[in-house]
């Protein structure tokens, strides 16, 4: 499948998705959302894709937010529909059974910060800047930012950032737990791939079980401990669990097949 706003490269099981509107700071317009929605379907179904990196084209921005030029003609109901669509697509990223990691290579503002937060975890280059500057526009975040920022950095700091529109740099983002690692711009993708190369050697269904159980912490409609019990049980019914435990006992490396 081809995507008008995304560049894609599949290498050794890692699909790198580059949001490609560098002249507009990779802002999320309707076309980007359509492409993101379609590529998640492809990620879910393509067995060659084991894990995913999302990054931005150019050296300045990961994603500088929703495309503000599309806001001019929206009324209240249009805005609600836009937020529902954005939240649905970002929830598909968060709930994807394959790891999706944000490699934040510059500004991650508004919807860009929300996209990064929907990913399973984040690395950032040392020139990255994070923030939810919507109040500068008389707006609030609409793609899950008020919720995921609180989950990731806590209520007090999240509220400060949301209502002050202050940006934070990559090192502060790391101190707050918003990103796991800070790299140079030149090594960002390489360092992200190194982590995914390790993850890609693990059992895919066990990875999916971890993602589901972790996400259930933030889902008030389910009991996360019950999800963990259920996923633990499911793991025992997999070929990969038999392979992993047998390989350990035989003192060899496991060969996981995803079954
Ligand atoms: N939506 C639409 N266009 C955007 C955009 C956005 N969120 N962010 C940047 N752009 C466009 C600019 O309009 C400009 O387009 P132009 O060259 O046709 O005029 C281009 O991207 C470059 O941006 P510019 O502002 O000139 O770059 P800069 O280096 O001076 O500043 C930012 C970079 C990211 C600080 C600044 O663009 C910005 O504040 N963007 C908006 C961030 C925001 O409020 N996001 C939340 C949206 S809800």
Tab-separated table of C-alpha atoms and ligand atoms in Angstrom:
chain	number	residue	atom	x	y	z
A	1	UNK	CA	0.000	0.000	0.000
A	2	UNK	CA	1.225	3.535	-0.674
A	3	UNK	CA	0.584	6.561	1.480
A	4	UNK	CA	0.585	10.152	0.241
A	5	UNK	CA	1.769	11.651	3.542
A	6	UNK	CA	3.949	8.868	4.935
A	7	UNK	CA	7.295	7.409	3.929
A	8	UNK	CA	7.754	3.786	4.891
A	9	UNK	CA	10.743	1.465	5.084
A	10	UNK	CA	10.675	-2.119	6.312
A	11	UNK	CA	14.031	-3.450	7.473
A	12	UNK	CA	14.619	-6.609	9.515
A	13	UNK	CA	11.041	-6.626	10.854
A	14	UNK	CA	11.079	-2.929	11.826
A	15	UNK	CA	8.719	-0.682	9.886
A	16	UNK	CA	9.844	2.946	10.019
A	17	UNK	CA	7.023	5.389	9.306
A	18	UNK	CA	8.079	8.960	8.555
A	19	UNK	CA	5.346	11.576	8.583
A	20	UNK	CA	6.285	13.530	5.507
A	21	UNK	CA	5.050	17.137	5.449
A	22	UNK	CA	8.299	18.859	6.448
A	23	UNK	CA	7.271	22.208	4.923
A	24	UNK	CA	4.332	22.223	7.393
A	25	UNK	CA	6.283	20.810	10.327
A	26	UNK	CA	4.584	17.453	9.634
A	27	UNK	CA	1.274	18.838	10.935
A	28	UNK	CA	-1.525	16.271	11.134
A	29	UNK	CA	-4.083	17.054	8.452
A	30	UNK	CA	-6.964	14.854	7.272
A	31	UNK	CA	-4.731	12.998	4.824
A	32	UNK	CA	-2.183	12.119	7.523
A	33	UNK	CA	-4.956	10.756	9.728
A	34	UNK	CA	-6.337	8.666	6.839
A	35	UNK	CA	-2.871	7.311	6.112
A	36	UNK	CA	-2.171	6.577	9.785
A	37	UNK	CA	-5.474	4.746	10.105
A	38	UNK	CA	-4.738	2.649	7.020
A	39	UNK	CA	-1.166	1.870	7.976
A	40	UNK	CA	-2.239	0.583	11.399
A	41	UNK	CA	-4.442	-1.932	9.587
A	42	UNK	CA	-1.437	-2.927	7.490
A	43	UNK	CA	0.782	-3.236	10.593
A	44	UNK	CA	-1.793	-5.479	12.275
A	45	UNK	CA	-2.080	-7.802	9.273
A	46	UNK	CA	1.428	-7.862	7.771
A	47	UNK	CA	3.395	-10.673	9.395
A	48	UNK	CA	6.684	-9.214	8.155
A	49	UNK	CA	6.169	-6.212	10.463
A	50	UNK	CA	7.291	-7.060	13.995
A	51	UNK	CA	7.577	-3.537	15.384
A	52	UNK	CA	7.250	0.060	14.293
A	53	UNK	CA	9.033	3.396	14.606
A	54	UNK	CA	7.138	6.640	14.011
A	55	UNK	CA	9.229	9.727	13.278
A	56	UNK	CA	8.977	13.004	11.362
A	57	UNK	CA	10.576	14.170	8.127
A	58	UNK	CA	13.224	16.875	8.216
A	59	UNK	CA	15.390	18.050	11.079
A	60	UNK	CA	13.003	20.441	12.840
A	61	UNK	CA	9.808	18.633	13.711
A	62	UNK	CA	8.419	15.289	14.751
A	63	UNK	CA	4.897	16.691	14.388
A	64	UNK	CA	3.994	20.303	15.279
A	65	UNK	CA	0.369	19.486	15.990
A	66	UNK	CA	-2.941	19.225	14.240
A	67	UNK	CA	-3.036	21.216	11.004
A	68	UNK	CA	-4.350	24.546	12.271
A	69	UNK	CA	-5.323	25.638	8.739
A	70	UNK	CA	-8.069	22.981	8.760
A	71	UNK	CA	-9.634	24.484	11.907
A	72	UNK	CA	-10.937	27.661	10.253
A	73	UNK	CA	-14.174	26.202	8.912
A	74	UNK	CA	-15.003	23.836	11.760
A	75	UNK	CA	-18.036	24.313	14.003
A	76	UNK	CA	-18.604	22.647	17.372
A	77	UNK	CA	-19.960	19.409	15.917
A	78	UNK	CA	-17.150	19.182	13.352
A	79	UNK	CA	-14.628	19.664	16.149
A	80	UNK	CA	-16.213	16.893	18.213
A	81	UNK	CA	-16.083	14.571	15.186
A	82	UNK	CA	-12.422	15.488	14.620
A	83	UNK	CA	-11.526	14.717	18.233
A	84	UNK	CA	-13.402	11.395	18.098
A	85	UNK	CA	-11.551	10.397	14.930
A	86	UNK	CA	-8.161	11.480	16.291
A	87	UNK	CA	-8.750	9.678	19.573
A	88	UNK	CA	-9.892	6.513	17.767
A	89	UNK	CA	-6.784	6.410	15.595
A	90	UNK	CA	-4.422	7.123	18.488
A	91	UNK	CA	-6.185	4.425	20.541
A	92	UNK	CA	-5.531	1.992	17.678
A	93	UNK	CA	-1.817	2.859	17.971
A	94	UNK	CA	-1.860	2.445	21.758
A	95	UNK	CA	-3.699	-0.879	21.535
A	96	UNK	CA	-1.720	-2.267	18.617
A	97	UNK	CA	-0.366	-5.691	19.649
A	98	UNK	CA	2.967	-4.899	17.969
A	99	UNK	CA	5.328	-2.380	19.641
A	100	UNK	CA	5.093	1.141	18.218
A	101	UNK	CA	7.813	3.534	19.376
A	102	UNK	CA	8.044	7.269	18.749
A	103	UNK	CA	11.446	8.585	17.676
A	104	UNK	CA	10.882	12.263	18.431
A	105	UNK	CA	13.273	14.225	16.231
A	106	UNK	CA	12.172	17.818	16.888
A	107	UNK	CA	8.986	19.661	17.864
A	108	UNK	CA	6.312	17.349	19.281
A	109	UNK	CA	3.568	19.857	19.940
A	110	UNK	CA	-0.162	19.494	20.411
A	111	UNK	CA	-1.282	16.523	18.314
A	112	UNK	CA	2.386	15.646	17.823
A	113	UNK	CA	2.927	15.242	21.555
A	114	UNK	CA	-0.374	13.328	21.669
A	115	UNK	CA	0.792	11.023	18.866
A	116	UNK	CA	4.087	10.387	20.657
A	117	UNK	CA	2.217	9.656	23.893
A	118	UNK	CA	-0.069	7.161	22.123
A	119	UNK	CA	3.017	5.167	21.133
A	120	UNK	CA	4.166	2.468	23.559
A	121	UNK	CA	7.255	4.445	24.536
A	122	UNK	CA	9.411	7.293	23.265
A	123	UNK	CA	12.995	8.232	22.483
A	124	UNK	CA	13.918	11.830	21.710
A	125	UNK	CA	16.824	13.615	20.113
A	126	UNK	CA	18.395	16.369	22.179
A	127	UNK	CA	16.837	19.071	19.961
A	128	UNK	CA	13.288	17.810	20.615
A	129	UNK	CA	10.700	19.984	22.315
A	130	UNK	CA	7.455	18.743	23.809
A	131	UNK	CA	4.313	20.649	24.707
A	132	UNK	CA	0.578	21.056	24.516
A	133	UNK	CA	0.311	24.700	23.404
A	134	UNK	CA	-3.398	24.562	22.510
A	135	UNK	CA	-4.378	27.211	25.084
A	136	UNK	CA	-2.389	29.675	22.965
A	137	UNK	CA	-5.079	29.104	20.330
A	138	UNK	CA	-8.020	29.196	22.734
A	139	UNK	CA	-8.227	25.430	22.488
A	140	UNK	CA	-7.564	22.349	24.529
A	141	UNK	CA	-5.989	19.090	23.302
A	142	UNK	CA	-8.463	16.799	21.546
A	143	UNK	CA	-6.551	13.617	20.757
A	144	UNK	CA	-6.107	12.277	24.284
A	145	UNK	CA	-3.461	14.744	25.496
A	146	UNK	CA	-5.182	15.738	28.729
A	147	UNK	CA	-5.423	12.065	29.695
A	148	UNK	CA	-2.141	10.528	28.537
A	149	UNK	CA	-0.002	13.442	29.790
A	150	UNK	CA	-1.435	12.941	33.280
A	151	UNK	CA	-0.806	9.181	33.059
A	152	UNK	CA	2.787	9.712	31.972
A	153	UNK	CA	4.001	12.633	34.117
A	154	UNK	CA	1.383	13.058	36.867
A	155	UNK	CA	-1.442	15.506	37.448
A	156	UNK	CA	0.440	18.512	38.810
A	157	UNK	CA	3.093	18.859	36.095
A	158	UNK	CA	0.635	17.871	33.355
A	159	UNK	CA	-1.814	20.548	34.427
A	160	UNK	CA	0.970	23.144	34.545
A	161	UNK	CA	2.107	22.302	31.016
A	162	UNK	CA	-1.452	22.172	29.648
A	163	UNK	CA	-2.568	25.511	31.062
A	164	UNK	CA	0.690	27.426	30.591
A	165	UNK	CA	1.511	26.137	27.070
A	166	UNK	CA	5.142	25.949	28.181
A	167	UNK	CA	7.377	23.690	26.114
A	168	UNK	CA	9.914	21.351	27.691
A	169	UNK	CA	13.145	20.080	26.189
A	170	UNK	CA	14.155	16.458	25.724
A	171	UNK	CA	16.138	16.221	28.966
A	172	UNK	CA	13.255	17.553	31.053
A	173	UNK	CA	10.928	15.174	29.191
A	174	UNK	CA	13.226	12.339	30.247
A	175	UNK	CA	13.325	13.507	33.866
A	176	UNK	CA	9.519	13.555	33.869
A	177	UNK	CA	9.233	10.064	32.368
A	178	UNK	CA	7.802	11.251	29.072
A	179	UNK	CA	10.728	9.791	27.121
A	180	UNK	CA	12.929	6.817	27.949
A	181	UNK	CA	16.175	7.957	26.294
A	182	UNK	CA	17.699	11.105	24.828
A	183	UNK	CA	20.097	10.756	21.891
A	184	UNK	CA	21.800	13.003	19.387
A	185	UNK	CA	19.752	13.747	16.256
A	186	UNK	CA	22.185	11.641	14.226
A	187	UNK	CA	21.815	8.529	16.393
A	188	UNK	CA	18.085	8.697	17.215
A	189	UNK	CA	16.882	6.127	14.678
A	190	UNK	CA	19.864	3.845	15.210
A	191	UNK	CA	19.304	3.810	19.008
A	192	UNK	CA	15.582	3.192	18.537
A	193	UNK	CA	16.315	0.294	16.178
A	194	UNK	CA	18.760	-1.217	18.694
A	195	UNK	CA	15.974	-1.441	21.280
A	196	UNK	CA	13.513	-2.882	18.771
A	197	UNK	CA	16.081	-5.416	17.550
A	198	UNK	CA	16.126	-6.791	21.107
A	199	UNK	CA	12.335	-6.692	21.443
A	200	UNK	CA	11.918	-8.427	18.078
A	201	UNK	CA	13.735	-11.510	19.408
A	202	UNK	CA	10.988	-12.033	22.033
A	203	UNK	CA	7.739	-13.978	21.677
A	204	UNK	CA	5.236	-11.806	19.757
A	205	UNK	CA	2.142	-13.075	21.582
A	206	UNK	CA	3.825	-12.488	24.940
A	207	UNK	CA	4.676	-8.941	23.829
A	208	UNK	CA	1.035	-8.428	22.819
A	209	UNK	CA	-0.063	-9.769	26.211
A	210	UNK	CA	2.198	-7.301	28.030
A	211	UNK	CA	0.890	-4.379	25.958
A	212	UNK	CA	-2.717	-5.374	26.636
A	213	UNK	CA	-2.150	-5.820	30.378
A	214	UNK	CA	-0.228	-2.534	30.710
A	215	UNK	CA	-2.922	-0.633	28.804
A	216	UNK	CA	-5.572	-2.077	31.093
A	217	UNK	CA	-4.040	-0.044	33.951
A	218	UNK	CA	-5.573	3.012	32.276
A	219	UNK	CA	-8.896	1.410	31.327
A	220	UNK	CA	-11.446	1.790	34.093
A	221	UNK	CA	-13.822	-0.672	32.430
A	222	UNK	CA	-11.521	-3.640	33.047
A	223	UNK	CA	-9.609	-5.031	36.031
A	224	UNK	CA	-5.940	-5.064	35.026
A	225	UNK	CA	-5.138	-7.911	37.408
A	226	UNK	CA	-7.838	-10.005	35.720
A	227	UNK	CA	-6.395	-9.111	32.299
A	228	UNK	CA	-2.975	-10.216	33.530
A	229	UNK	CA	-4.368	-13.541	34.776
A	230	UNK	CA	-6.111	-14.138	31.467
A	231	UNK	CA	-3.043	-13.227	29.362
A	232	UNK	CA	-0.817	-15.374	31.611
A	233	UNK	CA	-3.156	-18.293	30.938
A	234	UNK	CA	-3.261	-17.569	27.213
A	235	UNK	CA	0.537	-17.634	27.094
A	236	UNK	CA	0.527	-21.214	28.381
A	237	UNK	CA	-1.516	-22.243	25.354
A	238	UNK	CA	1.064	-20.939	22.875
A	239	UNK	CA	3.734	-22.822	20.976
A	240	UNK	CA	6.186	-20.033	21.812
A	241	UNK	CA	5.761	-20.603	25.560
A	242	UNK	CA	6.656	-24.268	25.091
A	243	UNK	CA	9.587	-23.266	22.894
A	244	UNK	CA	10.800	-20.589	25.357
A	245	UNK	CA	10.685	-22.840	28.428
A	246	UNK	CA	12.129	-25.858	26.580
A	247	UNK	CA	14.949	-23.749	25.123
A	248	UNK	CA	15.791	-22.467	28.629
A	249	UNK	CA	15.942	-25.990	30.018
A	250	UNK	CA	18.014	-27.156	27.034
A	251	UNK	CA	20.350	-24.168	27.493
A	252	UNK	CA	19.802	-22.860	23.967
A	253	UNK	CA	18.287	-19.735	22.415
A	254	UNK	CA	14.549	-19.977	21.696
A	255	UNK	CA	13.204	-19.746	18.171
A	256	UNK	CA	9.879	-17.950	18.444
A	257	UNK	CA	7.410	-18.222	15.597
A	258	UNK	CA	4.588	-16.067	16.894
A	259	UNK	CA	2.274	-19.008	17.438
B	1	LIG	N1	-0.577	23.502	11.547
B	1	LIG	C1	-0.430	24.010	10.317
B	1	LIG	N2	0.709	24.529	9.851
B	1	LIG	C2	1.756	24.515	10.687
B	1	LIG	C3	1.686	24.002	11.988
B	1	LIG	C4	0.448	23.475	12.416
B	1	LIG	N3	0.279	22.951	13.637
B	1	LIG	N4	2.886	24.159	12.581
B	1	LIG	C5	3.691	24.735	11.674
B	1	LIG	N5	3.013	24.948	10.531
B	1	LIG	C6	3.503	25.564	9.288
B	1	LIG	C7	3.643	27.071	9.405
B	1	LIG	O1	2.388	27.702	9.199
B	1	LIG	C8	4.632	27.346	8.310
B	1	LIG	O2	3.949	27.291	7.081
B	1	LIG	P1	4.290	28.397	5.914
B	1	LIG	O3	5.755	28.216	5.615
B	1	LIG	O4	3.399	27.993	4.778
B	1	LIG	O5	3.991	29.722	6.512
B	1	LIG	C9	5.551	26.152	8.375
B	1	LIG	O6	4.814	25.112	9.034
B	1	LIG	C10	6.817	26.402	9.161
B	1	LIG	O7	6.434	26.849	10.462
B	1	LIG	P2	7.031	28.168	11.130
B	1	LIG	O8	6.077	28.601	12.198
B	1	LIG	O9	7.387	29.171	10.077
B	1	LIG	O10	8.387	27.581	11.761
B	1	LIG	P3	9.159	28.089	13.062
B	1	LIG	O11	10.440	27.337	13.087
B	1	LIG	O12	9.202	29.565	13.122
B	1	LIG	O13	8.241	27.591	14.314
B	1	LIG	C11	6.871	26.037	15.537
B	1	LIG	C12	8.017	26.223	14.545
B	1	LIG	C13	6.587	24.538	15.632
B	1	LIG	C14	7.274	26.574	16.927
B	1	LIG	C15	5.630	26.819	15.056
B	1	LIG	O14	5.371	26.439	13.712
B	1	LIG	C16	4.384	26.556	15.857
B	1	LIG	O15	4.215	27.085	16.928
B	1	LIG	N6	3.459	25.720	15.302
B	1	LIG	C17	2.158	25.479	15.885
B	1	LIG	C18	2.250	24.618	17.121
B	1	LIG	C19	0.882	24.422	17.740
B	1	LIG	O16	0.240	25.335	18.206
B	1	LIG	N7	0.430	23.169	17.731
B	1	LIG	C20	-0.836	22.794	18.275
B	1	LIG	C21	-1.868	22.776	17.216
B	1	LIG	S1	-3.480	22.393	17.863
